[in-house]
């Protein structure tokens, strides 16, 4: 029986070998660049010595995890990382959906294409250029924002030097940069809606608002759930590059997150085991969040990642 099943499988593979070859390439990529490097995670449990190597370094158990948990910066890092992530999620998640719904209602082709081009373009600005623009616009004396507030009679303000402003500057600049590109997937989902539903709604005299409520939004629920699961699954993974470039000593109390801390303490300080322990802790929390959110999404709806 086993040989019979094996023979059937072999016949299927031979018959559709082109498809299996296409699957093989991404599988090899994942194995070589994603799974094999996981062997190096063991240095989180060792005092890594460059000369002795990964396998020869002494095992120290959870020493580096305890060191991170006992660090005076631990709760500050957790608070900043989760605060920025949830702020970005709550403020930024609905924006691409609203933009997609609005563009779906636009009937003028030239205007629609112009809006799409204007909203997509910021995504292709490099992070370095983006941060430079933000710093220049918010700089005291030379920044356009400071000039505007000065004209209104308000005192000169160094926005990038005030910790309370950092999260809002980071989040809203990110929303401006990514809302157009993020809306593409929702526009694609709306393009797949059965036109007969719109026609039936038009015959029944439904307004545009009712079409959005009763046709567009229900059509977006599956992809919205998937995107929400993915977003919550990376809630501890605040991007390193932009925050690091926007940091300065004045806003460090609000801008220091786990990824920047790992870079400074672990990599610049050559404490590779410590940085691996912090990174592993971060990944485990993200994995737990992803599994939890996916579990509840599967329970309350028919949509989930698996």
CSV table of C-alpha atoms in Angstrom, one decimal:
chain,number,residue,atom,x,y,z
A,1,UNK,CA,0.0,0.0,0.0
A,2,UNK,CA,2.9,2.3,0.9
A,3,UNK,CA,4.7,1.5,-2.3
A,4,UNK,CA,1.5,2.1,-4.2
A,5,UNK,CA,1.1,5.6,-2.7
A,6,UNK,CA,4.7,6.4,-3.4
A,7,UNK,CA,4.3,5.3,-7.0
A,8,UNK,CA,1.3,7.6,-7.4
A,9,UNK,CA,3.2,10.5,-5.9
A,10,UNK,CA,6.1,9.9,-8.2
A,11,UNK,CA,3.9,9.8,-11.2
A,12,UNK,CA,2.3,13.1,-10.2
A,13,UNK,CA,5.7,14.7,-9.7
A,14,UNK,CA,6.8,13.5,-13.1
A,15,UNK,CA,3.6,14.7,-14.7
A,16,UNK,CA,3.8,18.2,-13.2
A,17,UNK,CA,7.5,18.5,-12.8
A,18,UNK,CA,7.5,22.2,-14.0
A,19,UNK,CA,5.3,23.2,-11.1
A,20,UNK,CA,7.4,21.3,-8.5
A,21,UNK,CA,10.5,23.0,-10.0
A,22,UNK,CA,8.9,26.4,-9.4
A,23,UNK,CA,8.1,25.5,-5.8
A,24,UNK,CA,11.6,24.2,-5.3
A,25,UNK,CA,13.3,27.5,-5.8
A,26,UNK,CA,11.6,29.5,-3.1
A,27,UNK,CA,11.8,26.5,-0.8
A,28,UNK,CA,15.6,26.4,-1.3
A,29,UNK,CA,15.8,30.1,-0.7
A,30,UNK,CA,14.0,29.7,2.6
A,31,UNK,CA,16.1,26.8,3.7
A,32,UNK,CA,19.4,28.5,2.8
A,33,UNK,CA,18.8,32.1,3.9
A,34,UNK,CA,16.2,31.7,6.6
A,35,UNK,CA,16.4,28.3,8.3
A,36,UNK,CA,20.1,27.4,8.2
A,37,UNK,CA,21.1,30.7,9.8
A,38,UNK,CA,18.9,29.8,12.8
A,39,UNK,CA,21.7,27.5,13.9
A,40,UNK,CA,23.5,30.7,15.0
A,41,UNK,CA,20.7,31.5,17.5
A,42,UNK,CA,22.4,29.2,20.0
A,43,UNK,CA,24.9,32.0,20.7
A,44,UNK,CA,22.1,33.6,22.7
A,45,UNK,CA,22.7,30.8,25.3
A,46,UNK,CA,26.5,31.1,25.1
A,47,UNK,CA,29.3,33.5,25.9
A,48,UNK,CA,30.3,33.8,22.2
A,49,UNK,CA,34.0,33.8,21.6
A,50,UNK,CA,35.2,34.7,18.1
A,51,UNK,CA,38.2,32.4,18.3
A,52,UNK,CA,36.3,29.4,19.7
A,53,UNK,CA,33.4,29.9,17.3
A,54,UNK,CA,29.7,29.2,17.8
A,55,UNK,CA,30.1,25.5,18.7
A,56,UNK,CA,33.2,26.0,21.0
A,57,UNK,CA,31.9,28.9,23.1
A,58,UNK,CA,30.9,28.1,26.7
A,59,UNK,CA,27.2,27.5,27.4
A,60,UNK,CA,25.8,30.0,29.9
A,61,UNK,CA,22.0,29.2,29.8
A,62,UNK,CA,19.7,32.2,30.2
A,63,UNK,CA,22.4,34.6,31.5
A,64,UNK,CA,21.9,37.1,28.7
A,65,UNK,CA,18.1,37.0,28.9
A,66,UNK,CA,18.3,37.7,32.7
A,67,UNK,CA,20.8,40.5,31.9
A,68,UNK,CA,18.3,42.1,29.5
A,69,UNK,CA,15.3,41.7,31.9
A,70,UNK,CA,17.3,43.2,34.8
A,71,UNK,CA,18.5,46.1,32.6
A,72,UNK,CA,17.2,49.5,33.8
A,73,UNK,CA,16.2,50.2,30.2
A,74,UNK,CA,14.0,47.1,29.9
A,75,UNK,CA,10.6,48.5,30.6
A,76,UNK,CA,11.4,51.8,28.8
A,77,UNK,CA,12.3,49.7,25.7
A,78,UNK,CA,9.1,47.6,26.0
A,79,UNK,CA,7.0,50.7,26.5
A,80,UNK,CA,8.5,52.6,23.6
A,81,UNK,CA,8.4,49.6,21.2
A,82,UNK,CA,4.8,48.6,22.0
A,83,UNK,CA,3.7,52.3,22.1
A,84,UNK,CA,5.1,53.1,18.7
A,85,UNK,CA,3.8,49.9,17.2
A,86,UNK,CA,0.2,50.2,18.5
A,87,UNK,CA,0.2,53.9,17.7
A,88,UNK,CA,1.2,53.1,14.1
A,89,UNK,CA,-1.4,50.3,13.9
A,90,UNK,CA,-4.3,52.2,15.3
A,91,UNK,CA,-3.6,55.4,13.3
A,92,UNK,CA,-2.2,53.9,10.2
A,93,UNK,CA,-4.2,50.7,9.6
A,94,UNK,CA,-7.6,52.3,8.5
A,95,UNK,CA,-6.0,55.0,6.3
A,96,UNK,CA,-5.2,52.7,3.2
A,97,UNK,CA,-8.7,51.2,3.5
A,98,UNK,CA,-10.3,54.6,3.4
A,99,UNK,CA,-8.1,55.7,0.5
A,100,UNK,CA,-8.9,52.6,-1.4
A,101,UNK,CA,-12.7,53.1,-0.9
A,102,UNK,CA,-12.4,56.7,-1.9
A,103,UNK,CA,-10.4,55.9,-5.1
A,104,UNK,CA,-12.9,53.1,-5.9
A,105,UNK,CA,-15.6,55.7,-6.0
A,106,UNK,CA,-13.7,58.2,-8.2
A,107,UNK,CA,-15.0,58.0,-11.8
A,108,UNK,CA,-12.7,60.6,-13.4
A,109,UNK,CA,-9.7,58.7,-14.8
A,110,UNK,CA,-7.2,61.5,-14.9
A,111,UNK,CA,-8.0,62.6,-11.4
A,112,UNK,CA,-7.9,59.1,-10.1
A,113,UNK,CA,-4.5,58.3,-11.7
A,114,UNK,CA,-3.1,61.6,-10.4
A,115,UNK,CA,-4.1,60.9,-6.8
A,116,UNK,CA,-2.7,57.4,-7.1
A,117,UNK,CA,0.6,58.7,-8.4
A,118,UNK,CA,0.8,61.4,-5.7
A,119,UNK,CA,0.0,58.9,-2.9
A,120,UNK,CA,2.2,56.1,-4.2
A,121,UNK,CA,5.3,58.2,-4.8
A,122,UNK,CA,6.4,58.7,-1.2
A,123,UNK,CA,6.9,55.0,-0.8
A,124,UNK,CA,9.8,55.1,-3.2
A,125,UNK,CA,11.7,57.8,-1.3
A,126,UNK,CA,14.6,56.2,0.6
A,127,UNK,CA,14.5,56.3,4.4
A,128,UNK,CA,17.6,58.5,4.6
A,129,UNK,CA,16.0,61.1,2.3
A,130,UNK,CA,12.7,60.9,4.1
A,131,UNK,CA,14.3,61.5,7.5
A,132,UNK,CA,16.3,64.4,6.1
A,133,UNK,CA,13.1,66.0,4.8
A,134,UNK,CA,11.4,65.6,8.2
A,135,UNK,CA,14.4,67.1,10.1
A,136,UNK,CA,14.7,70.0,7.7
A,137,UNK,CA,11.0,70.8,7.8
A,138,UNK,CA,10.9,70.6,11.6
A,139,UNK,CA,14.2,72.4,12.3
A,140,UNK,CA,14.1,75.6,14.3
A,141,UNK,CA,15.0,78.8,12.4
A,142,UNK,CA,15.1,77.2,9.0
A,143,UNK,CA,12.2,74.7,9.0
A,144,UNK,CA,8.9,75.6,7.2
A,145,UNK,CA,6.8,74.3,10.2
A,146,UNK,CA,8.7,76.5,12.7
A,147,UNK,CA,8.3,79.5,10.3
A,148,UNK,CA,4.5,78.8,10.1
A,149,UNK,CA,4.1,78.7,13.9
A,150,UNK,CA,6.3,81.8,14.3
A,151,UNK,CA,4.0,83.7,12.0
A,152,UNK,CA,1.1,82.7,14.2
A,153,UNK,CA,2.9,84.3,17.1
A,154,UNK,CA,4.0,81.0,18.8
A,155,UNK,CA,7.5,80.6,20.2
A,156,UNK,CA,10.3,78.8,18.3
A,157,UNK,CA,10.1,75.0,18.9
A,158,UNK,CA,12.6,72.3,18.3
A,159,UNK,CA,10.1,69.5,17.5
A,160,UNK,CA,12.8,66.8,17.1
A,161,UNK,CA,14.2,67.6,20.5
A,162,UNK,CA,10.9,67.1,22.4
A,163,UNK,CA,10.3,63.5,23.5
A,164,UNK,CA,6.5,63.9,23.6
A,165,UNK,CA,6.4,64.7,19.9
A,166,UNK,CA,8.6,61.9,18.6
A,167,UNK,CA,6.0,59.2,18.4
A,168,UNK,CA,3.6,61.4,16.5
A,169,UNK,CA,6.3,62.6,14.0
A,170,UNK,CA,7.4,59.0,13.4
A,171,UNK,CA,3.9,57.6,13.0
A,172,UNK,CA,2.3,60.3,10.8
A,173,UNK,CA,5.3,60.6,8.5
A,174,UNK,CA,5.1,56.9,8.1
A,175,UNK,CA,1.4,57.0,7.3
A,176,UNK,CA,2.1,59.7,4.7
A,177,UNK,CA,4.8,57.7,3.1
A,178,UNK,CA,3.1,54.3,3.0
A,179,UNK,CA,-0.7,54.9,2.8
A,180,UNK,CA,-0.8,54.9,-1.0
A,181,UNK,CA,1.3,51.8,-1.5
A,182,UNK,CA,-0.5,50.0,1.2
A,183,UNK,CA,-3.9,50.8,-0.4
A,184,UNK,CA,-2.9,48.8,-3.5
A,185,UNK,CA,-4.0,45.4,-2.0
A,186,UNK,CA,-7.3,46.8,-1.0
A,187,UNK,CA,-7.9,48.4,-4.4
A,188,UNK,CA,-7.1,45.0,-5.9
A,189,UNK,CA,-9.7,43.3,-3.6
A,190,UNK,CA,-12.3,45.9,-4.6
A,191,UNK,CA,-11.6,45.2,-8.3
A,192,UNK,CA,-12.6,41.6,-7.7
A,193,UNK,CA,-16.1,42.4,-6.4
A,194,UNK,CA,-18.8,41.0,-8.6
A,195,UNK,CA,-20.2,43.9,-10.8
A,196,UNK,CA,-23.7,42.4,-10.6
A,197,UNK,CA,-23.8,43.4,-6.9
A,198,UNK,CA,-23.3,47.0,-7.8
A,199,UNK,CA,-25.9,46.7,-10.6
A,200,UNK,CA,-28.4,45.2,-8.3
A,201,UNK,CA,-27.8,47.9,-5.7
A,202,UNK,CA,-28.2,50.6,-8.3
A,203,UNK,CA,-31.5,49.1,-9.4
A,204,UNK,CA,-32.7,49.1,-5.8
A,205,UNK,CA,-31.8,52.8,-5.5
A,206,UNK,CA,-28.8,52.4,-3.1
A,207,UNK,CA,-26.7,55.5,-2.6
A,208,UNK,CA,-22.9,55.4,-2.9
A,209,UNK,CA,-22.6,55.3,0.9
A,210,UNK,CA,-24.9,52.3,1.1
A,211,UNK,CA,-22.9,50.5,-1.6
A,212,UNK,CA,-19.8,51.1,0.5
A,213,UNK,CA,-21.4,49.8,3.6
A,214,UNK,CA,-23.2,46.8,2.2
A,215,UNK,CA,-20.9,45.7,-0.7
A,216,UNK,CA,-17.4,47.2,-0.5
A,217,UNK,CA,-16.7,46.8,3.3
A,218,UNK,CA,-17.9,43.2,3.5
A,219,UNK,CA,-15.7,42.4,0.4
A,220,UNK,CA,-12.7,43.8,2.2
A,221,UNK,CA,-13.1,41.9,5.5
A,222,UNK,CA,-11.1,38.8,4.5
A,223,UNK,CA,-8.0,40.7,3.3
A,224,UNK,CA,-8.4,43.2,6.2
A,225,UNK,CA,-8.3,40.3,8.7
A,226,UNK,CA,-5.2,38.9,7.0
A,227,UNK,CA,-3.4,42.2,7.0
A,228,UNK,CA,-4.4,42.8,10.7
A,229,UNK,CA,-3.0,39.4,11.7
A,230,UNK,CA,0.3,40.1,9.9
A,231,UNK,CA,0.5,43.6,11.5
A,232,UNK,CA,-0.1,42.4,15.0
A,233,UNK,CA,2.3,39.5,14.5
A,234,UNK,CA,5.1,42.1,14.0
A,235,UNK,CA,4.0,44.5,16.7
A,236,UNK,CA,7.4,44.2,18.5
A,237,UNK,CA,9.3,44.6,15.2
A,238,UNK,CA,9.5,48.4,14.9
A,239,UNK,CA,11.8,49.3,12.0
A,240,UNK,CA,15.3,50.1,13.0
A,241,UNK,CA,16.6,52.4,10.2
A,242,UNK,CA,14.1,55.2,10.4
A,243,UNK,CA,14.0,55.4,14.2
A,244,UNK,CA,17.8,55.3,14.4
A,245,UNK,CA,18.1,58.2,11.9
A,246,UNK,CA,15.5,60.2,13.8
A,247,UNK,CA,17.1,59.7,17.2
A,248,UNK,CA,19.0,62.4,19.0
A,249,UNK,CA,20.1,62.7,22.7
A,250,UNK,CA,17.1,64.9,23.5
A,251,UNK,CA,14.4,62.5,22.3
A,252,UNK,CA,16.1,59.3,23.3
A,253,UNK,CA,13.7,58.6,26.2
A,254,UNK,CA,10.9,58.2,23.6
A,255,UNK,CA,12.8,56.9,20.6
A,256,UNK,CA,14.9,54.1,22.1
A,257,UNK,CA,13.3,50.8,21.0
A,258,UNK,CA,14.5,47.2,21.2
A,259,UNK,CA,16.0,47.2,17.7
A,260,UNK,CA,18.1,50.4,18.3
A,261,UNK,CA,19.2,49.1,21.7
A,262,UNK,CA,20.3,45.8,20.2
A,263,UNK,CA,22.4,47.7,17.6
A,264,UNK,CA,24.0,49.9,20.2
A,265,UNK,CA,24.7,47.5,23.0
A,266,UNK,CA,25.0,44.3,21.1
A,267,UNK,CA,26.7,45.1,17.8
A,268,UNK,CA,28.6,48.4,18.5
A,269,UNK,CA,29.7,46.9,21.8
A,270,UNK,CA,30.6,43.6,20.2
A,271,UNK,CA,28.3,41.8,22.7
A,272,UNK,CA,26.9,39.4,20.1
A,273,UNK,CA,25.4,36.9,22.6
A,274,UNK,CA,23.5,39.7,24.3
A,275,UNK,CA,22.1,41.0,21.0
A,276,UNK,CA,21.1,37.5,19.9
A,277,UNK,CA,19.3,37.0,23.2
A,278,UNK,CA,17.3,40.2,22.8
A,279,UNK,CA,16.6,39.5,19.2
A,280,UNK,CA,15.4,36.0,20.1
A,281,UNK,CA,13.2,37.3,22.8
A,282,UNK,CA,11.7,39.8,20.4
A,283,UNK,CA,11.0,37.1,17.8
A,284,UNK,CA,9.4,34.8,20.3
A,285,UNK,CA,7.0,37.5,21.5
A,286,UNK,CA,6.1,38.2,17.8
A,287,UNK,CA,5.5,34.5,17.1
A,288,UNK,CA,3.3,34.2,20.2
A,289,UNK,CA,1.3,37.3,19.2
A,290,UNK,CA,0.9,36.0,15.6
A,291,UNK,CA,-0.3,32.5,16.8
A,292,UNK,CA,-2.7,34.1,19.3
A,293,UNK,CA,-4.2,36.6,16.9
A,294,UNK,CA,-4.5,33.9,14.2
A,295,UNK,CA,-6.2,31.6,16.6
A,296,UNK,CA,-8.8,34.2,17.7
A,297,UNK,CA,-9.4,35.2,14.0
A,298,UNK,CA,-10.1,31.6,13.1
A,299,UNK,CA,-12.5,31.3,16.0
A,300,UNK,CA,-14.5,34.5,15.3
A,301,UNK,CA,-14.4,34.5,11.5
A,302,UNK,CA,-13.7,32.2,8.6
A,303,UNK,CA,-10.5,34.0,7.7
A,304,UNK,CA,-7.0,33.2,9.1
A,305,UNK,CA,-3.5,32.6,7.9
A,306,UNK,CA,-3.9,28.8,8.3
